[in-house]
Every structure is written in C-alpha cells, then in structure tokens.
PDB file of C-alpha atoms in Angstrom:
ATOM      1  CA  UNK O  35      13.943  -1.486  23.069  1.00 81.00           C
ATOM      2  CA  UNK O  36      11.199  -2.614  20.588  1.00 96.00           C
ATOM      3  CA  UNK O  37      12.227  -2.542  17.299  1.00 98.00           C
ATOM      4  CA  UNK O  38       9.329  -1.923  14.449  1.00 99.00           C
ATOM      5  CA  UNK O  39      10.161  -4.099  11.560  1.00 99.00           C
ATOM      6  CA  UNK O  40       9.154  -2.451   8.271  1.00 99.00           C
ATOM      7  CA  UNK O  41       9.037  -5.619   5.768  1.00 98.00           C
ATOM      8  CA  UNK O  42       9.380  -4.854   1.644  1.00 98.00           C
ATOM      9  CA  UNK O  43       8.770  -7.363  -0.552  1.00 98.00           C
ATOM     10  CA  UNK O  44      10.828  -8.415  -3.638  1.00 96.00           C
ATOM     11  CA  UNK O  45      12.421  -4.437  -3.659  1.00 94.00           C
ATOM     12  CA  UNK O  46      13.568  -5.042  -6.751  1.00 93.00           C
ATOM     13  CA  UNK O  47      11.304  -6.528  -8.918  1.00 93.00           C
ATOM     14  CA  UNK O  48       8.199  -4.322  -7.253  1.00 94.00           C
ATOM     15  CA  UNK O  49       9.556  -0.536  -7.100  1.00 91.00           C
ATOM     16  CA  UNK O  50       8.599   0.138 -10.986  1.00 87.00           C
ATOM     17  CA  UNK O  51       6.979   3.220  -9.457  1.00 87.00           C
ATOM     18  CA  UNK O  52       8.960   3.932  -5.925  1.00 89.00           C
ATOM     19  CA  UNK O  53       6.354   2.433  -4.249  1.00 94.00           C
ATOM     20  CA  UNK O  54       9.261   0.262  -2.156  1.00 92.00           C
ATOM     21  CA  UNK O  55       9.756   4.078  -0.715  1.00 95.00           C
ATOM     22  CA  UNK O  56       6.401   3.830   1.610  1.00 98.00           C
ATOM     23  CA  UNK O  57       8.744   1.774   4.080  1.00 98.00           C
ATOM     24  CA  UNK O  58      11.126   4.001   4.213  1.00 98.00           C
ATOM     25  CA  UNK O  59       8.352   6.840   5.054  1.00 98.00           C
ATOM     26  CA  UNK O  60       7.044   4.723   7.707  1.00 99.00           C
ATOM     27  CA  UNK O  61      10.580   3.852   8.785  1.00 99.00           C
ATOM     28  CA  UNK O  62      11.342   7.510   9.121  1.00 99.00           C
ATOM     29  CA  UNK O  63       8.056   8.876  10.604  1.00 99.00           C
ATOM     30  CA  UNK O  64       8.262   6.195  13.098  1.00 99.00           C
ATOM     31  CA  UNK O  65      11.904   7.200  13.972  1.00 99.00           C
ATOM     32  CA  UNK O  66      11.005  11.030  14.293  1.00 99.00           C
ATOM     33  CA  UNK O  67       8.185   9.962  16.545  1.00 98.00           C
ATOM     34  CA  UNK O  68      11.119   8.377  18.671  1.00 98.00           C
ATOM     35  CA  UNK O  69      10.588   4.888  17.854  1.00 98.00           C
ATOM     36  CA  UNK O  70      12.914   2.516  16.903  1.00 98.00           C
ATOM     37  CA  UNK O  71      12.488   1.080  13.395  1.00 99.00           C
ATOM     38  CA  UNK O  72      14.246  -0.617  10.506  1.00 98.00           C
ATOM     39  CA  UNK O  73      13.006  -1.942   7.070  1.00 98.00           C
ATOM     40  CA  UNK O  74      13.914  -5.351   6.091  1.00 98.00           C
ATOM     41  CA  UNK O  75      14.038  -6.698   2.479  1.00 97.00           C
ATOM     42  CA  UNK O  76      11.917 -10.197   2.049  1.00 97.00           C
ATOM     43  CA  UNK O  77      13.514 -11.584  -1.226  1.00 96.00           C
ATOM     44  CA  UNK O  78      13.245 -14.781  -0.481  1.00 96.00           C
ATOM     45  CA  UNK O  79      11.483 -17.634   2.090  1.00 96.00           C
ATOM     46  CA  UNK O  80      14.463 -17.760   4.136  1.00 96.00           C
ATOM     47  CA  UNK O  81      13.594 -14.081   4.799  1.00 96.00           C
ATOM     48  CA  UNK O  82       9.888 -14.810   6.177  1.00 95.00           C
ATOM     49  CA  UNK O  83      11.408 -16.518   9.334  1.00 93.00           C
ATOM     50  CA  UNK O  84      10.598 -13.174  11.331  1.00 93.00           C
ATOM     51  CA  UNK O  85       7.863 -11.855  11.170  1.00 96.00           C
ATOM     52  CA  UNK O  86       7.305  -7.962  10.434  1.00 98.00           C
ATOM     53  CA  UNK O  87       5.436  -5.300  11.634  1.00 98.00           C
ATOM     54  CA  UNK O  88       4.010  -3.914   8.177  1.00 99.00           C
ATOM     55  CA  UNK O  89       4.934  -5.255   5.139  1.00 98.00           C
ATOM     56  CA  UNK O  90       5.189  -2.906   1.865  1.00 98.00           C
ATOM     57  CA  UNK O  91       4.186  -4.858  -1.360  1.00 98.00           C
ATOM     58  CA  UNK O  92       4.667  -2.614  -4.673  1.00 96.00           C
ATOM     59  CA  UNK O  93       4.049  -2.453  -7.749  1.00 95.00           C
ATOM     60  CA  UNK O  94       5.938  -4.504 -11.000  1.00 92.00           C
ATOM     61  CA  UNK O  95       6.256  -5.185 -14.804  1.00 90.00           C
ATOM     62  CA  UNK O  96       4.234  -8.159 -15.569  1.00 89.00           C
ATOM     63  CA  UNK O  97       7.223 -10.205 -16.711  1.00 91.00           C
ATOM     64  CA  UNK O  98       8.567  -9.817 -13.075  1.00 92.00           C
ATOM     65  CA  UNK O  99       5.530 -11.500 -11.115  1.00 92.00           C
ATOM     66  CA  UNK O 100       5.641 -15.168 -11.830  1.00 92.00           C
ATOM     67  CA  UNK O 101       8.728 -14.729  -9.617  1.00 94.00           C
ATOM     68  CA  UNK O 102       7.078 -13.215  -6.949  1.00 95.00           C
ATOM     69  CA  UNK O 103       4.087 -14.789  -7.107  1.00 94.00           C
ATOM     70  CA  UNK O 104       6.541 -17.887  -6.307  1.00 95.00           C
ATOM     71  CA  UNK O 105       7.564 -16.808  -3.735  1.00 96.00           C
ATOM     72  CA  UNK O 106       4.612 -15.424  -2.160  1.00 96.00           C
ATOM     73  CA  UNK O 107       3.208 -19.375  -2.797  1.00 94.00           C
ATOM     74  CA  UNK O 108       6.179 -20.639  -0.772  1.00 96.00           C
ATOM     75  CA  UNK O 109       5.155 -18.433   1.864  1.00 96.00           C
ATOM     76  CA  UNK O 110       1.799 -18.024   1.706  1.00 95.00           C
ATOM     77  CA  UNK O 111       0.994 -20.031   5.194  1.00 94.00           C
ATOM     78  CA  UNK O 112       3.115 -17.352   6.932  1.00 94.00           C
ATOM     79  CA  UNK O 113       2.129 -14.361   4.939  1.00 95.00           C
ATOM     80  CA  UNK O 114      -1.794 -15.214   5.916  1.00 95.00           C
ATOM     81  CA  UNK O 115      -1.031 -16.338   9.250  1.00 95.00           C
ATOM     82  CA  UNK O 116       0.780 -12.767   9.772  1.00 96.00           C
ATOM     83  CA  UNK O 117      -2.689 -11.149   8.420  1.00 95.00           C
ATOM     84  CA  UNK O 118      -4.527 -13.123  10.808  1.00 94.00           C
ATOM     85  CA  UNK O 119      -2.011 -11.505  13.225  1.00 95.00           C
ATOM     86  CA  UNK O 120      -2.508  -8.255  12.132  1.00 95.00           C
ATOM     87  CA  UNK O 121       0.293  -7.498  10.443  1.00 98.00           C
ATOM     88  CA  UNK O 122      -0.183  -4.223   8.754  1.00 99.00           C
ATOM     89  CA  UNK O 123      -0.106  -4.582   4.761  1.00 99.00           C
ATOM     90  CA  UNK O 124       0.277  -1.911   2.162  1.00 99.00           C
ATOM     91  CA  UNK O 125       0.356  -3.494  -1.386  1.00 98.00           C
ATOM     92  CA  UNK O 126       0.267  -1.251  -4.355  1.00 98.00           C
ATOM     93  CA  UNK O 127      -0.662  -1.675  -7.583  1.00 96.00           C
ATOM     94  CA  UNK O 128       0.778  -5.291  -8.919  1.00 95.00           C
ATOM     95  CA  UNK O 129       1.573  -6.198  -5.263  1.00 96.00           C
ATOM     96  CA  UNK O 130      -2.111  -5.686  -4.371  1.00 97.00           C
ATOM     97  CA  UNK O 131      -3.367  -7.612  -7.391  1.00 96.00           C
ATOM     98  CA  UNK O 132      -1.147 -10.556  -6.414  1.00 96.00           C
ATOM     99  CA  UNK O 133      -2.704 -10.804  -2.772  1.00 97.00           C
ATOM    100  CA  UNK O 134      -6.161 -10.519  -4.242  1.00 97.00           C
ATOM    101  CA  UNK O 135      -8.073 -14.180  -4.801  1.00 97.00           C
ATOM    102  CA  UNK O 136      -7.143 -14.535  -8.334  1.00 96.00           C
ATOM    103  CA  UNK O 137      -5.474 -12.132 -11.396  1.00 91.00           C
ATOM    104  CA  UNK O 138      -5.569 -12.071 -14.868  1.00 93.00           C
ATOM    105  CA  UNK O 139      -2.746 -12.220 -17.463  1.00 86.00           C
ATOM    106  CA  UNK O 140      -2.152 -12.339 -21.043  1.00 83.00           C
ATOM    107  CA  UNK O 141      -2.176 -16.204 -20.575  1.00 84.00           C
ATOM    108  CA  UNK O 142      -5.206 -16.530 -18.514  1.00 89.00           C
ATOM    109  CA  UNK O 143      -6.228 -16.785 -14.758  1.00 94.00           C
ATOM    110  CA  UNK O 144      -3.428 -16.997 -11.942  1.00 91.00           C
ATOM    111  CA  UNK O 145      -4.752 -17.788  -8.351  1.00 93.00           C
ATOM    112  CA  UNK O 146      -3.667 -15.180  -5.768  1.00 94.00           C
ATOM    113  CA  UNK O 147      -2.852 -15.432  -1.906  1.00 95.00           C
ATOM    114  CA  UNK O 148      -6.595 -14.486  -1.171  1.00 96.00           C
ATOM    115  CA  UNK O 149      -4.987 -11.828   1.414  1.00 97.00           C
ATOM    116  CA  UNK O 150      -7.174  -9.193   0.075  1.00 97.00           C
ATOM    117  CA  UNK O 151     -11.111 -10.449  -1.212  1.00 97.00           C
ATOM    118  CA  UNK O 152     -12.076  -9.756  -5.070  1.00 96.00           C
ATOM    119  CA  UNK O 153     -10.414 -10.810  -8.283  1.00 96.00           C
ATOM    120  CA  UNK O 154      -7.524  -8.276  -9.869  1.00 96.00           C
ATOM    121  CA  UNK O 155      -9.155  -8.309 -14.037  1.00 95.00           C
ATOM    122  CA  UNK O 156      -7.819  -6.772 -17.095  1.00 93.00           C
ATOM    123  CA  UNK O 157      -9.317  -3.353 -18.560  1.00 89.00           C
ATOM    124  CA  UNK O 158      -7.736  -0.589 -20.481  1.00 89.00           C
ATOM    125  CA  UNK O 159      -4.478   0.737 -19.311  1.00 92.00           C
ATOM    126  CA  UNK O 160      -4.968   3.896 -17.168  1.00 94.00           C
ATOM    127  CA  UNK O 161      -2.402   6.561 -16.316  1.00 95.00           C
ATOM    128  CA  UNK O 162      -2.688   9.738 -14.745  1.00 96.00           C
ATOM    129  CA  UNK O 163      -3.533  11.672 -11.733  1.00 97.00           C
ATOM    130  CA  UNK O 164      -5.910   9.838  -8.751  1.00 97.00           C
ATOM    131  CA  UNK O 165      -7.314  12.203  -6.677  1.00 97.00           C
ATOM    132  CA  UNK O 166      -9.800  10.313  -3.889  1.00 97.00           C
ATOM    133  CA  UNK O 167     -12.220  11.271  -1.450  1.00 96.00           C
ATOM    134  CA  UNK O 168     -11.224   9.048   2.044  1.00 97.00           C
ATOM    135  CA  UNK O 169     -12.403   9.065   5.625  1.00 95.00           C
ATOM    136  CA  UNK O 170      -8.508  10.830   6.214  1.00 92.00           C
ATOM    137  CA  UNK O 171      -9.668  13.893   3.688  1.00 93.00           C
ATOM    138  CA  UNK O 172      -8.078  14.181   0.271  1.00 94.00           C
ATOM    139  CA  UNK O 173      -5.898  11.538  -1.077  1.00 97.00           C
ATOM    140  CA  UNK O 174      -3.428  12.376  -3.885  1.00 97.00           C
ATOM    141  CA  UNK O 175      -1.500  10.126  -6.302  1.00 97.00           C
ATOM    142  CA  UNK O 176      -0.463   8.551  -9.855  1.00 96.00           C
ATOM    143  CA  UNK O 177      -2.246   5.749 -11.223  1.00 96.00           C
ATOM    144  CA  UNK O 178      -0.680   3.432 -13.751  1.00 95.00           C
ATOM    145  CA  UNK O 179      -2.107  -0.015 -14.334  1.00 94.00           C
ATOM    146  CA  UNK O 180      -4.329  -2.198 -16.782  1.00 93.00           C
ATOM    147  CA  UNK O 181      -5.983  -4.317 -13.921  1.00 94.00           C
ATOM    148  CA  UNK O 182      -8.922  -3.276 -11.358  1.00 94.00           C
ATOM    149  CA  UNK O 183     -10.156  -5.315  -9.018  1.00 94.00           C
ATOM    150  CA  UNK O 184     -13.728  -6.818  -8.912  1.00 92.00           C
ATOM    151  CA  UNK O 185     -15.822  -9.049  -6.577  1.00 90.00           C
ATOM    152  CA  UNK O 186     -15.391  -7.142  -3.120  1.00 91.00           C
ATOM    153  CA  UNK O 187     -18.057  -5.076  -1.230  1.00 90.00           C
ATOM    154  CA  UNK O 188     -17.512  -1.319  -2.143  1.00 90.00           C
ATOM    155  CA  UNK O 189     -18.569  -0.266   1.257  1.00 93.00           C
ATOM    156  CA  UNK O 190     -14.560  -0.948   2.054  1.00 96.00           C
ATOM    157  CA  UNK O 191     -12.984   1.066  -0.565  1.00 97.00           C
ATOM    158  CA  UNK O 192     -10.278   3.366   0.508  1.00 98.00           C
ATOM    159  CA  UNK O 193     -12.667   6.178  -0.979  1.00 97.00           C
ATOM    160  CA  UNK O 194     -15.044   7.627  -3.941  1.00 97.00           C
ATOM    161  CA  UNK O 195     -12.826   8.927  -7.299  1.00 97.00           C
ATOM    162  CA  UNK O 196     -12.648  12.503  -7.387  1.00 96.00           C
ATOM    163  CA  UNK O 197     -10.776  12.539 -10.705  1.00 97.00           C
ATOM    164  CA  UNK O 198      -9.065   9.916 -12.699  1.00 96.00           C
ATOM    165  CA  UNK O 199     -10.405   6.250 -12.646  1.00 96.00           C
ATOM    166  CA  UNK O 200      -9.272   3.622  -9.955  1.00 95.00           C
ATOM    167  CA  UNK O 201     -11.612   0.559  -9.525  1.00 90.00           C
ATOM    168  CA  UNK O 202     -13.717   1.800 -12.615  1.00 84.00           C
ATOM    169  CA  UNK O 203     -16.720   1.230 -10.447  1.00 86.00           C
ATOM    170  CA  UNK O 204     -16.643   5.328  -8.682  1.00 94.00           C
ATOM    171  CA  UNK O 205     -14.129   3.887  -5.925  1.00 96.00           C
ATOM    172  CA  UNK O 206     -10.547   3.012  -5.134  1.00 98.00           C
ATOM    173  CA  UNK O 207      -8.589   0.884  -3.394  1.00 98.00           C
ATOM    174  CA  UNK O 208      -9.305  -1.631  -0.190  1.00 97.00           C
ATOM    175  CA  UNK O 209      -9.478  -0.445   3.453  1.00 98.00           C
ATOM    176  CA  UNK O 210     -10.135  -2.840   6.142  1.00 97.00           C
ATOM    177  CA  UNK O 211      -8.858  -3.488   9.330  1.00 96.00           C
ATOM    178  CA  UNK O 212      -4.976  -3.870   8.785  1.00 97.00           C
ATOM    179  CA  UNK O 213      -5.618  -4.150   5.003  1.00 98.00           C
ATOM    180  CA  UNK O 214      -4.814  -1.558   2.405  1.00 99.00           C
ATOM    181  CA  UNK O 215      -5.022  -2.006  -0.779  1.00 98.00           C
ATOM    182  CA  UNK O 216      -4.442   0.721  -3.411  1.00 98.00           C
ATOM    183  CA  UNK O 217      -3.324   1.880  -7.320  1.00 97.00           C
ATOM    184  CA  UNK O 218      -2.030   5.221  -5.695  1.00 98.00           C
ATOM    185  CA  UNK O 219       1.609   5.597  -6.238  1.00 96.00           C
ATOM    186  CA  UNK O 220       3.551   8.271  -5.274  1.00 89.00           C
ATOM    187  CA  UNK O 221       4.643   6.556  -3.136  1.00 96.00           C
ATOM    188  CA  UNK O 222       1.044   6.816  -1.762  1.00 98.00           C
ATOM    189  CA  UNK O 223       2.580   7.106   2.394  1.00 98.00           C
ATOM    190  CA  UNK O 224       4.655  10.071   1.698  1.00 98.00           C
ATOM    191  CA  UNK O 225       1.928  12.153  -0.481  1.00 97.00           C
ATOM    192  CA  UNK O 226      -1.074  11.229   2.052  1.00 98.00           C
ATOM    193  CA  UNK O 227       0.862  10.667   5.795  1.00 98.00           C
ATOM    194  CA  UNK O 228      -2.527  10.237   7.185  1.00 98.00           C
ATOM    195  CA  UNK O 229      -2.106   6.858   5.968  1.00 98.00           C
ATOM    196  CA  UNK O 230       1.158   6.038   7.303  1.00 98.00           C
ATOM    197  CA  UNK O 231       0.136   7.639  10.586  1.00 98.00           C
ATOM    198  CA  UNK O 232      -3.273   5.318  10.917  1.00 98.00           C
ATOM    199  CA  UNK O 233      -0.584   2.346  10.384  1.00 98.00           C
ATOM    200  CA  UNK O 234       2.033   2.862  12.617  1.00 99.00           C
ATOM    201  CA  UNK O 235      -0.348   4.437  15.405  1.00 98.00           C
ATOM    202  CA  UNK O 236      -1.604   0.673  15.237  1.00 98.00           C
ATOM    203  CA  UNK O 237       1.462  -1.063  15.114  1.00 98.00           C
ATOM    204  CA  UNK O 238       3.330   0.783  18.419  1.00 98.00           C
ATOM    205  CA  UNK O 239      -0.058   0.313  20.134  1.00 98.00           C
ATOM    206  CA  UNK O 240      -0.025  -3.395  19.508  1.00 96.00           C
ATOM    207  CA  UNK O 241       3.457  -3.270  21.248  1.00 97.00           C
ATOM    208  CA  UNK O 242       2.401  -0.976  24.133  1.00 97.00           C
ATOM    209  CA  UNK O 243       4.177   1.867  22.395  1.00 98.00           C
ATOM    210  CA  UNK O 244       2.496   5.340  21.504  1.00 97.00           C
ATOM    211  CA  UNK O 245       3.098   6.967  18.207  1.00 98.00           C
ATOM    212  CA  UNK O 246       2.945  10.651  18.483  1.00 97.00           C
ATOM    213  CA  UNK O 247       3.083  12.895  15.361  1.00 95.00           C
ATOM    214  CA  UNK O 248       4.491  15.992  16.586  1.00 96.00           C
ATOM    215  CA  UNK O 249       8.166  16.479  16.004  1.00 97.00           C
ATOM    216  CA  UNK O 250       9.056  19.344  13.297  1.00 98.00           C
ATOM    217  CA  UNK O 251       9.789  17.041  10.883  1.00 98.00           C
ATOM    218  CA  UNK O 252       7.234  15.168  10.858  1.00 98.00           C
ATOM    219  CA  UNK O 253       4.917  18.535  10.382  1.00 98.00           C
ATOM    220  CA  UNK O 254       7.337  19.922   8.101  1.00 98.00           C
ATOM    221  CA  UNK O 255       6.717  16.757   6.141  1.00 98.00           C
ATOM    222  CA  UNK O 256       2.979  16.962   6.797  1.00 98.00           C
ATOM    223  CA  UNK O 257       3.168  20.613   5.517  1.00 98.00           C
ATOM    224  CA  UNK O 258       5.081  19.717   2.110  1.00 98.00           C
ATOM    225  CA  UNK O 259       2.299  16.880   1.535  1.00 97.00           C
ATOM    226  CA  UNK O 260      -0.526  19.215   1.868  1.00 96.00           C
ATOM    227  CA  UNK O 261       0.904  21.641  -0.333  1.00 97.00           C
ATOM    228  CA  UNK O 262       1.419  19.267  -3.152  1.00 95.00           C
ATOM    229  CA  UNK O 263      -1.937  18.045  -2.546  1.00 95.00           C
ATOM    230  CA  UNK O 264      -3.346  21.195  -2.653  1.00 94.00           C
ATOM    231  CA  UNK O 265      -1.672  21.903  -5.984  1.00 94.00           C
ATOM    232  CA  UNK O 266      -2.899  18.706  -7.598  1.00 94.00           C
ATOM    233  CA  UNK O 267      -6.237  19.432  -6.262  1.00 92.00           C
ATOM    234  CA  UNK O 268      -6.081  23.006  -7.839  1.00 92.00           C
ATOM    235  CA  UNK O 269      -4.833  22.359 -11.252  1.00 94.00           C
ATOM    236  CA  UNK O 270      -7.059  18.829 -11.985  1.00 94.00           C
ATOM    237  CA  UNK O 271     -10.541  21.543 -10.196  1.00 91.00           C
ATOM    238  CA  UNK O 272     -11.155  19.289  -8.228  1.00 89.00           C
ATOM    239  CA  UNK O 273     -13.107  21.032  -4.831  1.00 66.00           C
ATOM    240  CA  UNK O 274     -11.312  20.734  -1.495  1.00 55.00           C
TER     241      UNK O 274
END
C-alpha cells in the first residue's frame, strides 16, 4: 500500500506558531479519506534521503534560522530537484521567507533556496487577524511577522487582503502550481481545509490514488472550520 509521506522541516526550531501542525492535518485528512499516511521529521541531511510527498516548512525566531538555513544549503539540490518533481510545499511565515531568492536580516542580505520567486524584505512588524479573499472562498488566519515579500508577479498571490496586511501590496501569500507560500498561521490547513484538500487531491492523484473528502470527520472538521471562519469574518465586518 502507498504510503503518503508528510515531510516537516526543522519541527523544532519552525513551530513558533503551530504551523508544524499543517502535517499533521494533512496526515489526518488523508487517513480519514482512507489513505495511508505518516509525517516524517527532516532535521537533518541524512533525513532528505527519501523523498516526501509534501513538505511543511514553518515559521521561526530569527535567532533559529541560520541553522536552518544550513541545512536547507546542504540540501538544497534535493529540496529543488523535489520541486521540480512536484513535491507539494507549504512554507509559512519564516519557512517561506527562507525558500524565497534572498531575505533580509538585522545584518544584511542572506541568499535563499530560490524555491519560491521574490525577495522576503524587512517592514514593520505586523500582528493580527488575516482575513483573504482566494479562488477556495474565504481564508482565515493570524499574521505575525516583520518581513513581506517583494519582486514576484501579483497575479499568483494566494488572494486580495480583506482585513489585516499580508504582502503590504493588497495581496497575500504565493500560489502556483505545487507552491504555497503564506504568513497565515493558524495553522493555516486546519482553519482553511480547502487548502489541504487541493494538496493532497494532487498528491494521491500523482500516485494513482483518489482523495475523497467525505467521511464524517472530515465534514465535521470542515464544519468546525467554517464556523470559526465565519466568526472571524463577523467580528473583524468583513462581508462573506
């Protein structure tokens, strides 16, 4: 039986905001759909050997990403040969920056994988709720970070800010082909499972699987989600 590898990297120096939790929501959605899946930690190059299905990327404290940035430069051949694959990838916050061409710190420039196009560049540190307008409806979450990103073509942002800030430029977040790219924490998978869905639809049809959506969890899951969505929608005004 095919078993859908979930990859998360560094767990514990990029979960400063649960954001390690989306593979465990794809894990479990996957499972409930009657697939068999498992997340595996990538902590370090030894761990790249296999390659995954998705890999999770999260978010970090500044002080923690020369490590992983390391790592991801030990690895980088395989990481954007699995892209070129199409491996799934959902990096968050820090973990996006760091797959982005290049990101700035409070000692200048550091180069990036270039997994993702545009440049991750300091601004003013932004916290609160990130509502977003997206091709899969309303997308809900927190956003807590000093960086945007720059330098990519708009026309693939996840979707246009409904409330809060995101990019800074009206848009959020990177959506292309098995790329996305977000500041939506949450974790983002388990608050909008439209998201997860989109990924792991693609991943059991690249194995000749089918990913169905329809066991009670999964819409009891779906159900809690759109409630809290709803909520956050009603209290920020924003119109469904």
């Amino acid at each position: 039986m095919t078993t859908l590898r979930i990859g998360v990297l560094a767990p514990e120096a990029l979960d400063s905001n649960g954001d390690a939790a989306n593979a465990r929501v794809l894990v479990a959605r996957a499972r409930w759909a009657g697939l068999d899946a498992e997340a595996v930690q990538l902590r370090s190059a030894g761990d790249f050997a296999v390659r995954p299905d998705v890999l999770v990327a999260g978010t970090g404290a500044d002080q923690d990403l020369p490590a992983v940035l390391d790592l991801l430069q030990e690895v980088g051949d395989e990481l954007r040969g699995w892209v070129g694959d199409g491996v799934e990838i959902v990096a968050v916050g820090a973990g996006w920056e760091l797959l982005t061409e290049s990101f700035e710190t409070p000692s200048g420039v550091v180069q990036g994988l270039g997994v993702f196009p545009g440049r991750a560049v300091t601004g003013e540190r932004t916290t609160g709720d990130l509502v977003v307008q997206s091709t899969d409806g309303v997308l809900v979450g927190f956003e807590n970070h000093v960086r945007r990103i720059d330098g990519f073509d708009t026309t693939s942002a996840l979707g246009r800010v409904l409330h809060g800030v995101g990019d800074g430029h009206g848009v959020e977040g990177y959506r292309s082909g098995s790329l996305l790219g977000t500041h939506l924490h949450g974790p983002v998978l388990a608050k909008n499972p439209a998201l997860a869905d989109a990924i792991l639809r693609r991943t059991a049809d690249r194995h000749g699987l089918a990913y169905a959506a329809t066991d009670e969890r999964i819409r009891a899951s779906d159900e809690t989600a759109r409630a809290a969505r709803e909520v956050i929608a009603k209290r920020l005004g924003v119109v469904r």
